[in-house]
Tab-separated table of C-alpha atoms in Angstrom:
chain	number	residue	atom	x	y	z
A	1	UNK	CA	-39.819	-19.333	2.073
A	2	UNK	CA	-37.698	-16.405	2.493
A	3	UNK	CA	-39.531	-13.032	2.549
A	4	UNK	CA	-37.053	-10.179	2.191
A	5	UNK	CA	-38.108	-6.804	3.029
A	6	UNK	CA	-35.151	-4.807	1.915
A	7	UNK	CA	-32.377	-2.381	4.193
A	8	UNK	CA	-33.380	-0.071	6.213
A	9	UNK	CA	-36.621	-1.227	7.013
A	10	UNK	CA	-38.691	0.348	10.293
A	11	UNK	CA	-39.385	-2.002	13.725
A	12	UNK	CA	-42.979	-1.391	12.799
A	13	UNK	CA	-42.719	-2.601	9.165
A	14	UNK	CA	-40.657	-5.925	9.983
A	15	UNK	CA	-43.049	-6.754	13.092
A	16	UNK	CA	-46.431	-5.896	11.365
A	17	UNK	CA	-44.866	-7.823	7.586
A	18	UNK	CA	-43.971	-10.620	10.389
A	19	UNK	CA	-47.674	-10.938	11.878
A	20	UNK	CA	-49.551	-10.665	7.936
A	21	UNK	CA	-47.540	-12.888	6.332
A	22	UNK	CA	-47.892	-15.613	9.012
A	23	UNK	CA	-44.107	-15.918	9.595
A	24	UNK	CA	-42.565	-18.544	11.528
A	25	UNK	CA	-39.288	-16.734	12.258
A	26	UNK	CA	-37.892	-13.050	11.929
A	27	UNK	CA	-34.684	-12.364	10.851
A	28	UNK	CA	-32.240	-8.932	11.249
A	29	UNK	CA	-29.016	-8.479	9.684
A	30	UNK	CA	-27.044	-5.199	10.433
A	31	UNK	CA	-24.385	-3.496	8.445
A	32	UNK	CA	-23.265	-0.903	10.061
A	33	UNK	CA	-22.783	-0.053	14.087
A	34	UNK	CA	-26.518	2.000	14.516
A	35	UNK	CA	-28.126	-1.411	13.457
A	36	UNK	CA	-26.917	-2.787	17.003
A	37	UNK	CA	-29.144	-0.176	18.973
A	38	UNK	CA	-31.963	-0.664	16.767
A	39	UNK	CA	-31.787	-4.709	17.020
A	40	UNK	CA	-32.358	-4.070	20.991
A	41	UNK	CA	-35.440	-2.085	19.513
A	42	UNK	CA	-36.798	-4.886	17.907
A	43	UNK	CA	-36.895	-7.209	20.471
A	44	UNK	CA	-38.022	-4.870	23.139
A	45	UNK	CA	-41.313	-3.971	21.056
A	46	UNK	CA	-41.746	-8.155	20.213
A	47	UNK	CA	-42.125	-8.433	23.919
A	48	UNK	CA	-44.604	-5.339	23.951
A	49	UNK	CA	-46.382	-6.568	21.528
A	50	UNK	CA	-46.504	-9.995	23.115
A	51	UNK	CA	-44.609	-11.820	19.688
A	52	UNK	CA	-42.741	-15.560	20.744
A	53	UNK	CA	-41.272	-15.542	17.038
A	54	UNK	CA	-37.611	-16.776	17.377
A	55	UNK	CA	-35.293	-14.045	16.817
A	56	UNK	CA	-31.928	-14.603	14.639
A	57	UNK	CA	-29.378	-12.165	15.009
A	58	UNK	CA	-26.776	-11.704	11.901
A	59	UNK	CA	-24.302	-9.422	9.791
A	60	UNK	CA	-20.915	-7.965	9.785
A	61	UNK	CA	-21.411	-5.432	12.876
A	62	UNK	CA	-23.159	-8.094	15.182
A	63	UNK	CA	-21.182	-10.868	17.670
A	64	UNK	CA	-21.937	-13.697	20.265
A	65	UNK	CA	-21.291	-11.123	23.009
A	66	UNK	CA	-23.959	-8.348	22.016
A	67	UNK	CA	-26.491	-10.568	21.585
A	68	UNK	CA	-25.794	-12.002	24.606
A	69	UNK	CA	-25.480	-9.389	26.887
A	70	UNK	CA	-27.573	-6.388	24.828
A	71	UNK	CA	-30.635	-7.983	22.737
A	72	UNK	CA	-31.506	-11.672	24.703
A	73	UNK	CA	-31.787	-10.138	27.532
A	74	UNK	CA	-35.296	-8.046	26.016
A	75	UNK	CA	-37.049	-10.831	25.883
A	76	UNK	CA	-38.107	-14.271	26.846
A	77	UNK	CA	-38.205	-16.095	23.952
A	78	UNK	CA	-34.679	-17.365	21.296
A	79	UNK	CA	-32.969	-14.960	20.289
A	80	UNK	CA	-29.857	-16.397	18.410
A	81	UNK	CA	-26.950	-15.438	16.774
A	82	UNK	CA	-26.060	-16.867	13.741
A	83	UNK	CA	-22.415	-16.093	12.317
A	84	UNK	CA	-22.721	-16.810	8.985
A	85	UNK	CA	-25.418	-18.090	6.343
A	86	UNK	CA	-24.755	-21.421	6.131
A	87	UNK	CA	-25.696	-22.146	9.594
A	88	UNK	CA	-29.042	-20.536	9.360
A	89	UNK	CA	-31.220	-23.455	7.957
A	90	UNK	CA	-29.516	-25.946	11.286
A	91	UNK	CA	-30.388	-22.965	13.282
A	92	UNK	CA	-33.889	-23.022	11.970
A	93	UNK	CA	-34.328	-26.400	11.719
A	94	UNK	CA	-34.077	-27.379	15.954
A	95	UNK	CA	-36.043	-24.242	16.263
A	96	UNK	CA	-38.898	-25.704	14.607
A	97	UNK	CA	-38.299	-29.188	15.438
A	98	UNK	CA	-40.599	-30.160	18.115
A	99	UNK	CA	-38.050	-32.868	19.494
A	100	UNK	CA	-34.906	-30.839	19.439
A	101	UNK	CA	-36.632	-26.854	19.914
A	102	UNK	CA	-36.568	-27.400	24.023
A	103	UNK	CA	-33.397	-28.551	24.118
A	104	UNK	CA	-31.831	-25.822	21.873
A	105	UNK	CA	-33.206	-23.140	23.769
A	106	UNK	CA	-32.193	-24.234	26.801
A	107	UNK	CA	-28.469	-24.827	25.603
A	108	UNK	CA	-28.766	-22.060	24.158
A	109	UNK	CA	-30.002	-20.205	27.259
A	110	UNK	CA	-26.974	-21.717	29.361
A	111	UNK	CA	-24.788	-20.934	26.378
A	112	UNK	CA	-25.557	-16.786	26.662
A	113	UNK	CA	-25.663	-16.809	30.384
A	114	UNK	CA	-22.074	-18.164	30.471
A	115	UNK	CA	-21.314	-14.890	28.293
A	116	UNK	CA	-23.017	-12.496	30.385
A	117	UNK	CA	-21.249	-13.773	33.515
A	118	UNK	CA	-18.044	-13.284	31.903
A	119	UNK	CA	-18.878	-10.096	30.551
A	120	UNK	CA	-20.030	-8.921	33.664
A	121	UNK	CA	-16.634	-9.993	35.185
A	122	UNK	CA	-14.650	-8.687	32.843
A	123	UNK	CA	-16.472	-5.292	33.107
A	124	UNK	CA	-15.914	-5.759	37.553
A	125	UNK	CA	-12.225	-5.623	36.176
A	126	UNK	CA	-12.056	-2.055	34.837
A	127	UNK	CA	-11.304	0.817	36.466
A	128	UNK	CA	-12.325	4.087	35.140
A	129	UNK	CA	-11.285	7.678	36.272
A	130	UNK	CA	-13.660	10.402	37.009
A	131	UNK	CA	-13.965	12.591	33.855
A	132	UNK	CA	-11.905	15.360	35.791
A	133	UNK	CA	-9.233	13.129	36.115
A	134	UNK	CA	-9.160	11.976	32.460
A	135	UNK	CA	-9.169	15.540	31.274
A	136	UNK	CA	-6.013	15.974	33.418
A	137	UNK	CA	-4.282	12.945	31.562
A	138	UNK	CA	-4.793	14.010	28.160
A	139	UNK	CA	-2.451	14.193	25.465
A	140	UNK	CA	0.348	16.343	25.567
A	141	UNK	CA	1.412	18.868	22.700
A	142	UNK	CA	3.615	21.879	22.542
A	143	UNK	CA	1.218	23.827	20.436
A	144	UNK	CA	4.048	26.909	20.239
A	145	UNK	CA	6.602	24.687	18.698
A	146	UNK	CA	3.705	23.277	15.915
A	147	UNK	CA	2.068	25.804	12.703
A	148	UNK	CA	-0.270	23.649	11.606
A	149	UNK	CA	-0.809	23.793	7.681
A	150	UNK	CA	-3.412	25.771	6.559
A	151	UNK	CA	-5.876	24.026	3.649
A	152	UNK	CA	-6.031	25.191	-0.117
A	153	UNK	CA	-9.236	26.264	0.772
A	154	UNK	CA	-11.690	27.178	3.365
A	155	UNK	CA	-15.702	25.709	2.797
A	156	UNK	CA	-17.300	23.260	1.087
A	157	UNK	CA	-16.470	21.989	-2.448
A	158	UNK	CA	-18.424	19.532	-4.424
A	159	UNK	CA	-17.255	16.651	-6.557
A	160	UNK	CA	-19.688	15.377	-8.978
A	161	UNK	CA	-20.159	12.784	-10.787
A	162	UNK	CA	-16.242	11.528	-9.831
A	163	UNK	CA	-14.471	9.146	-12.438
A	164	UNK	CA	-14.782	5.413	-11.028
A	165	UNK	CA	-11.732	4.095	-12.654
A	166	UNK	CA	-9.808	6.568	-10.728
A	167	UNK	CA	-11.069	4.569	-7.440
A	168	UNK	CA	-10.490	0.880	-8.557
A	169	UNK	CA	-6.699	0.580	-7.452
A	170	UNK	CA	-8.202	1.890	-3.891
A	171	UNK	CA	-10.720	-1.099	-3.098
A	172	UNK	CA	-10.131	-3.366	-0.536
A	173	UNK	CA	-11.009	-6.420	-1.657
A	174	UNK	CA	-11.127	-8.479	1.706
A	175	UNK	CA	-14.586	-6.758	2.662
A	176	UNK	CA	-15.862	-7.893	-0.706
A	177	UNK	CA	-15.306	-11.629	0.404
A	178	UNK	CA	-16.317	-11.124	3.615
A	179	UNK	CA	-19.820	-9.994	2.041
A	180	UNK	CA	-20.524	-13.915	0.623
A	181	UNK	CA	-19.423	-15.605	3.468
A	182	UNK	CA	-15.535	-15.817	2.145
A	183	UNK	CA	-13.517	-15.322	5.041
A	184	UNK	CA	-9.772	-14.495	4.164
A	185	UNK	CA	-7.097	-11.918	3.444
A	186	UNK	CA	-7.142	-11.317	-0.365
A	187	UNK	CA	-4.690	-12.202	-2.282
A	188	UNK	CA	-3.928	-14.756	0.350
A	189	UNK	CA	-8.063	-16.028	-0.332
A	190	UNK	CA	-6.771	-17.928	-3.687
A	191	UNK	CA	-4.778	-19.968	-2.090
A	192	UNK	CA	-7.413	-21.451	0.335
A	193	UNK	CA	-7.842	-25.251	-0.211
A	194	UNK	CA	-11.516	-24.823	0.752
A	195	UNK	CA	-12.621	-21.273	-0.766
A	196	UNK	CA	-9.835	-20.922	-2.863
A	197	UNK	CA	-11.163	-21.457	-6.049
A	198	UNK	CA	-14.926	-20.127	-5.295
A	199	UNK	CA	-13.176	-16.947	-4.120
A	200	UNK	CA	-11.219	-16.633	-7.642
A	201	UNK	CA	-14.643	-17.037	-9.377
A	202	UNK	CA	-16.376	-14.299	-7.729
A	203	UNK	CA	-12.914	-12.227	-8.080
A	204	UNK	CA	-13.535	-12.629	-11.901
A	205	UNK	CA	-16.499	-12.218	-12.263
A	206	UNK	CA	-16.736	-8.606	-10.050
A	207	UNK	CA	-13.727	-7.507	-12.572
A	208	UNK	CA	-16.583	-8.225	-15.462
A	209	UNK	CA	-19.137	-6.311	-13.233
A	210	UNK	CA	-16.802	-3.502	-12.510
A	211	UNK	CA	-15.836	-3.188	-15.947
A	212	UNK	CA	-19.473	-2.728	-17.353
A	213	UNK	CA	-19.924	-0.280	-14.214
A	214	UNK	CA	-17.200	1.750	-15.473
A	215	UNK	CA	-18.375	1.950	-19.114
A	216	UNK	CA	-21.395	1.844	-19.010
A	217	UNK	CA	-22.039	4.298	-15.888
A	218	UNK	CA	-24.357	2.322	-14.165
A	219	UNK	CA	-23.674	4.689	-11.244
A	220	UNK	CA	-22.447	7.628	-10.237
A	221	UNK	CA	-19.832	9.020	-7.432
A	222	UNK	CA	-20.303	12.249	-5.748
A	223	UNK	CA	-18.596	13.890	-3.068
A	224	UNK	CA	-18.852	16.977	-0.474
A	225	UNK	CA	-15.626	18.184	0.994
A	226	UNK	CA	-14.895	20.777	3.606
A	227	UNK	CA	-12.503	22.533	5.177
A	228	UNK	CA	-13.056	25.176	8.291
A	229	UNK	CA	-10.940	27.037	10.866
A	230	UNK	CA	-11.635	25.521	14.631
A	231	UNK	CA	-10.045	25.556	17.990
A	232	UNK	CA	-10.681	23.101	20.934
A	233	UNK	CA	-12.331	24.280	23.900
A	234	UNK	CA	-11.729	21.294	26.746
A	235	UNK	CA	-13.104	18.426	25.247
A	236	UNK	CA	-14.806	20.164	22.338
A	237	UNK	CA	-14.322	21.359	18.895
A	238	UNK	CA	-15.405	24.843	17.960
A	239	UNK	CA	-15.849	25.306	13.967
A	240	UNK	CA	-15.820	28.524	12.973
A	241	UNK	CA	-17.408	30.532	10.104
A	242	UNK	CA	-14.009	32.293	8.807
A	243	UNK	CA	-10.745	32.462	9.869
A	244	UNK	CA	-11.654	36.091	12.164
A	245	UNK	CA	-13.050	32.794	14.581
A	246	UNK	CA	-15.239	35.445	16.231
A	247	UNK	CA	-17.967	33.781	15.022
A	248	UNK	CA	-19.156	29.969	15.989
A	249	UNK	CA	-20.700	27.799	13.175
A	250	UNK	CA	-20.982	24.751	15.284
A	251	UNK	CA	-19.337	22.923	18.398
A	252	UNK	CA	-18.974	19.277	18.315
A	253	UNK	CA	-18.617	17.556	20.837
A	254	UNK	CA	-16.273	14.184	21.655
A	255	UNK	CA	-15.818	12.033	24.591
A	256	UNK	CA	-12.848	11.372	26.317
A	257	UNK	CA	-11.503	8.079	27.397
A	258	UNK	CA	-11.955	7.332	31.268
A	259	UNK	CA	-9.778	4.023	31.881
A	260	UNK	CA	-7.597	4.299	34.725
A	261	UNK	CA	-4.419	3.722	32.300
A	262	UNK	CA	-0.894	3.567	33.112
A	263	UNK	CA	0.699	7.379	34.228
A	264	UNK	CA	2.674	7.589	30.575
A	265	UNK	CA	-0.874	6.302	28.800
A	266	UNK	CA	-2.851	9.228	27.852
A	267	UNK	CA	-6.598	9.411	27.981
A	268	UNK	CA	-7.480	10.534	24.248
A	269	UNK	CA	-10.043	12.578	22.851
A	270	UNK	CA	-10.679	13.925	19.356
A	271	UNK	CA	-10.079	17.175	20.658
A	272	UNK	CA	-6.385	17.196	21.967
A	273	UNK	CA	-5.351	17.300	18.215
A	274	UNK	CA	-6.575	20.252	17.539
A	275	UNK	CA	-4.885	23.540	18.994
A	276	UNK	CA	-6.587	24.776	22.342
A	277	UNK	CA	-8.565	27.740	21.671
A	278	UNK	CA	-6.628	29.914	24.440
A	279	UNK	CA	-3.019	28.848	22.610
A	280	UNK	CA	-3.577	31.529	20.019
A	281	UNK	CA	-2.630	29.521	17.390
A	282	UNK	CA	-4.910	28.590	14.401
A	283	UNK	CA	-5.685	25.198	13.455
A	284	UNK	CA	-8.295	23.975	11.046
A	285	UNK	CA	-10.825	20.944	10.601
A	286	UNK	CA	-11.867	19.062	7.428
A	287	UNK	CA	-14.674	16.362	6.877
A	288	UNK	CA	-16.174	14.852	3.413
A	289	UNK	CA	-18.747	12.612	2.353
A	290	UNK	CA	-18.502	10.333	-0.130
A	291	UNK	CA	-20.939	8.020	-2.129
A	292	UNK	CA	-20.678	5.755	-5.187
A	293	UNK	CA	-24.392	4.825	-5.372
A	294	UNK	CA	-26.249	6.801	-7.310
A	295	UNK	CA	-28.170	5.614	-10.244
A	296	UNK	CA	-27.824	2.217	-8.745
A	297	UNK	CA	-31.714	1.896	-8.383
A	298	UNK	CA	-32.679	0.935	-12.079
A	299	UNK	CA	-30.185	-1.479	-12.475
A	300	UNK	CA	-31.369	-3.664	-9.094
A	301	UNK	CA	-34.617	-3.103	-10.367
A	302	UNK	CA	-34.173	-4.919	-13.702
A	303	UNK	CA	-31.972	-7.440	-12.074
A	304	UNK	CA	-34.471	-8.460	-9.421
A	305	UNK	CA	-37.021	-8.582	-12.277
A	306	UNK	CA	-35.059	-11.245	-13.774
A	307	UNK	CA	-34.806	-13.373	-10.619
A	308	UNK	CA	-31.061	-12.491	-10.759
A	309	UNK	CA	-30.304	-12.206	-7.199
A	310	UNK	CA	-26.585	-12.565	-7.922
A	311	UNK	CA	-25.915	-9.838	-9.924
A	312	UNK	CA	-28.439	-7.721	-7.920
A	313	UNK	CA	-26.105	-8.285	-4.179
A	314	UNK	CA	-22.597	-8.506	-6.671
A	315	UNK	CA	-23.380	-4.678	-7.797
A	316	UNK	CA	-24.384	-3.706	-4.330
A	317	UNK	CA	-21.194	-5.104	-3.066
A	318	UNK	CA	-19.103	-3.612	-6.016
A	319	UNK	CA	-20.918	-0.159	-4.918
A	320	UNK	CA	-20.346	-0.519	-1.433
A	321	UNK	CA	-16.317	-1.256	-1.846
A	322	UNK	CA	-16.532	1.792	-4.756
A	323	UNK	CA	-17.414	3.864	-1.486
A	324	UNK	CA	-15.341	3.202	0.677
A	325	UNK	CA	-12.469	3.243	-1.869
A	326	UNK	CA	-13.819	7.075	-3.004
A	327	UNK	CA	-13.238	7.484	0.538
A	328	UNK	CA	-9.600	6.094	0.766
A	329	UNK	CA	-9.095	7.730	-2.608
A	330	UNK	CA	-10.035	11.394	-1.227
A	331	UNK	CA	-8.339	10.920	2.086
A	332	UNK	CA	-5.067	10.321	0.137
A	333	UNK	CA	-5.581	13.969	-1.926
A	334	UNK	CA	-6.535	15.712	1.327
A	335	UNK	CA	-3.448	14.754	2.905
A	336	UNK	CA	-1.184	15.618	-0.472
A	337	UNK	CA	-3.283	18.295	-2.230
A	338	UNK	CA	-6.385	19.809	-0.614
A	339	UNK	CA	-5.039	20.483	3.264
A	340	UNK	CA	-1.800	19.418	1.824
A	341	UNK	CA	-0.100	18.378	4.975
A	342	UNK	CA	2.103	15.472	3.011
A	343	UNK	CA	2.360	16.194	-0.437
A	344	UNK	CA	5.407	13.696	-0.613
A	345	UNK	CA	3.249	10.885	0.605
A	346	UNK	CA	3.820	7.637	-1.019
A	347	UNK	CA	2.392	5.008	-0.045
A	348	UNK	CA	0.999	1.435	-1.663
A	349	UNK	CA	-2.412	0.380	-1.364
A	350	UNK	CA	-1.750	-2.517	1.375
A	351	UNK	CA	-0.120	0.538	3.236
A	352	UNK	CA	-3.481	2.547	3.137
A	353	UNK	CA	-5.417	-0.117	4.427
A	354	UNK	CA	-3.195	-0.252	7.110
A	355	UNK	CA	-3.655	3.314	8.034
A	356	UNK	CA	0.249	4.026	7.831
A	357	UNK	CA	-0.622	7.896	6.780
A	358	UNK	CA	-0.813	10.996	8.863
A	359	UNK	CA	-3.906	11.816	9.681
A	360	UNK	CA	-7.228	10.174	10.853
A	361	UNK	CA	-10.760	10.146	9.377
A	362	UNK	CA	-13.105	9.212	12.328
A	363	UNK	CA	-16.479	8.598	11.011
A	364	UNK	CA	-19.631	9.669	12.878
A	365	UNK	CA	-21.270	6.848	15.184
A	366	UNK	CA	-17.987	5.985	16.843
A	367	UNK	CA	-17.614	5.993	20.081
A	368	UNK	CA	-14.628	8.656	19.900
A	369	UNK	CA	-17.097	10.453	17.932
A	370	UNK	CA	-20.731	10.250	18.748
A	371	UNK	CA	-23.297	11.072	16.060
């Protein structure tokens, strides 16, 4: 018996849901990069709260090595990775077992200390510069010799209710596979001897999905775009509220790398593309957010009412790749339209995955750009 507890769910929730419903085992899955730090959570409060439940560790953002080195470490008792679904009822199986559990652990125990000690090693091999140093290797630009290009606009716009169809030719389909376990470049996925033909069958039926999402508006895409005047300031980025820049908005603020690279390797930051503050010359800064989720809710609802589990993670997944297409989508008309830095831009899709455009879109959480 499987009890699922839904995203986003509090250490609290998940430990005291654990303890009520008498559960054997607790699972975590995370998405996205935050889910790593809150994983290390979780098992530091199970060894507060004195809790020897195994621990599996899952999902796209998580690996062998930070389970090794960040969560197993937080307590005594398993903690194991599992890399995909179909190796969670083995996993669960010698974990129970009460012939095979002691054995298990302990390879398993041998198996993450080998890790660490490589890790650890590898880590012994890197040589970083004092941050004064790296801020004397950064990138170079002759900001007299560059104008940059000034937006269409200055401040925030807001795109409502955005037409999906315009975002289908946008989605990157190898994410989508990824999602059920189907690991493989798409088209190349078809061909598989072994997924192949399961691959094509979920292809098929997400075009049905996608089609009825379309027509039917099962949910909506919305956007918030911006653009601002800004200057760096050492490491920093100063937004400003017009384009007198006498006036700071907000200052964000980005790390710089510190490896000790070779002399003709820079040490980036965020901040050495944008013009220095005391160059005179004015640059600008644009962010957006994008989401293709809304009215989702309803539909989940009624498909979790029929036991329909399928369609219930398929539209999730469709949503999910409708985002981050939205955000390909918009990218693409900031760079030819809205700051308008390469109108001429033309590019095919398999070249926009491949980030062949001018321009970057860092998203918050990075390490090159801390939330």
């Amino acid at each position: 018996e499987v009890i699922d507890i839904g995203v986003m769910q509090p250490c609290d929730k998940i430990l005291k849901t654990a303890v009520e419903k008498n559960c054997d085992i607790i699972g975590l899955s995370g998405l996205i990069t935050p889910s790593l730090d809150e994983m290390v959570h979780v098992a530091t409060e199970m060894k507060r709260q004195g809790m020897a439940h195994p621990l599996l560790i899952g999902g796209a953002t998580t690996s062998k090595v930070h389970t090794a080195v960040k969560i197993s470490p937080q307590r005594e008792e398993p903690v194991v990775y599992v890399p995909d679904a179909s190796r969670v009822v083995g996993v669960i199986s010698k974990l129970l077992s009460e012939d095979n559990h002691d054995g298990y652990v302990n390879e398993l125990k041998s198996e993450y200390d080998t890790v660490r000690e490589i890790q650890a090693a590898k880590k012994g091999r890197t040589k970083w510069l004092a941050l004064e140093q790296a801020r004397a290797h950064k990138y170079p630009t002759d900001w007299h010799n560059r104008q940059p290009v000034k937006p269409s606009f200055l401040g925030i716009k807001t795109l409502k209710n955005y037409p999906l169809d315009k975002l289908v030719d946008r989605i990157d389909w190898t994410p989508f596979f990824a999602t059920w376990e189907l690991n493989g470049f798409y088209p190349e996925i078809f061909e598989d001897e072994t997924i192949g033909s399961e691959a094509k069958k979920l292809y098929d039926e997400a075009q049905v999905m996608l089609k009825q999402m379309i027509e039917r508006r099962m949910v909506q895409a919305n956007a918030v775009i911006g653009f601002f005047p800004a200057n760096s300031v050492g490491d920093d980025v100063e937004i400003y509220t017009d384009e007198t820049r006498s006036e700071v908005r907000m200052t964000i603020h980005f790390l710089r790398q510190q490896m000790d690279k070779p002399t003709a390797t820079p040490n980036l930051c965020l901040a050495d593309f944008i013009a220095p503050k005391e160059s005179g010359v004015a640059d600008y800064i644009g962010g957006f957010a994008v989401t293709a989720g809304h009215g989702i809710e309803p539909h989940l609802a009624k498909f979790e009412a029929d036991h329909d589990d399928y369609k219930s993670i398929l539209l999730k997944a469709l949503a999910d790749r409708c985002a981050e297409a939205f955000a390909e989508h918009l990218h693409e008309r900031v760079r030819k339209e809205f700051w308008g830095y390469n109108p001429n831009e033309a590019l095919a899709n398999d070249d926009l995955i491949l980030e062949k455009y001018q321009g970057i879109r860092p998203a918050p959480g990075y390490p090159a750009c801390p939330d």
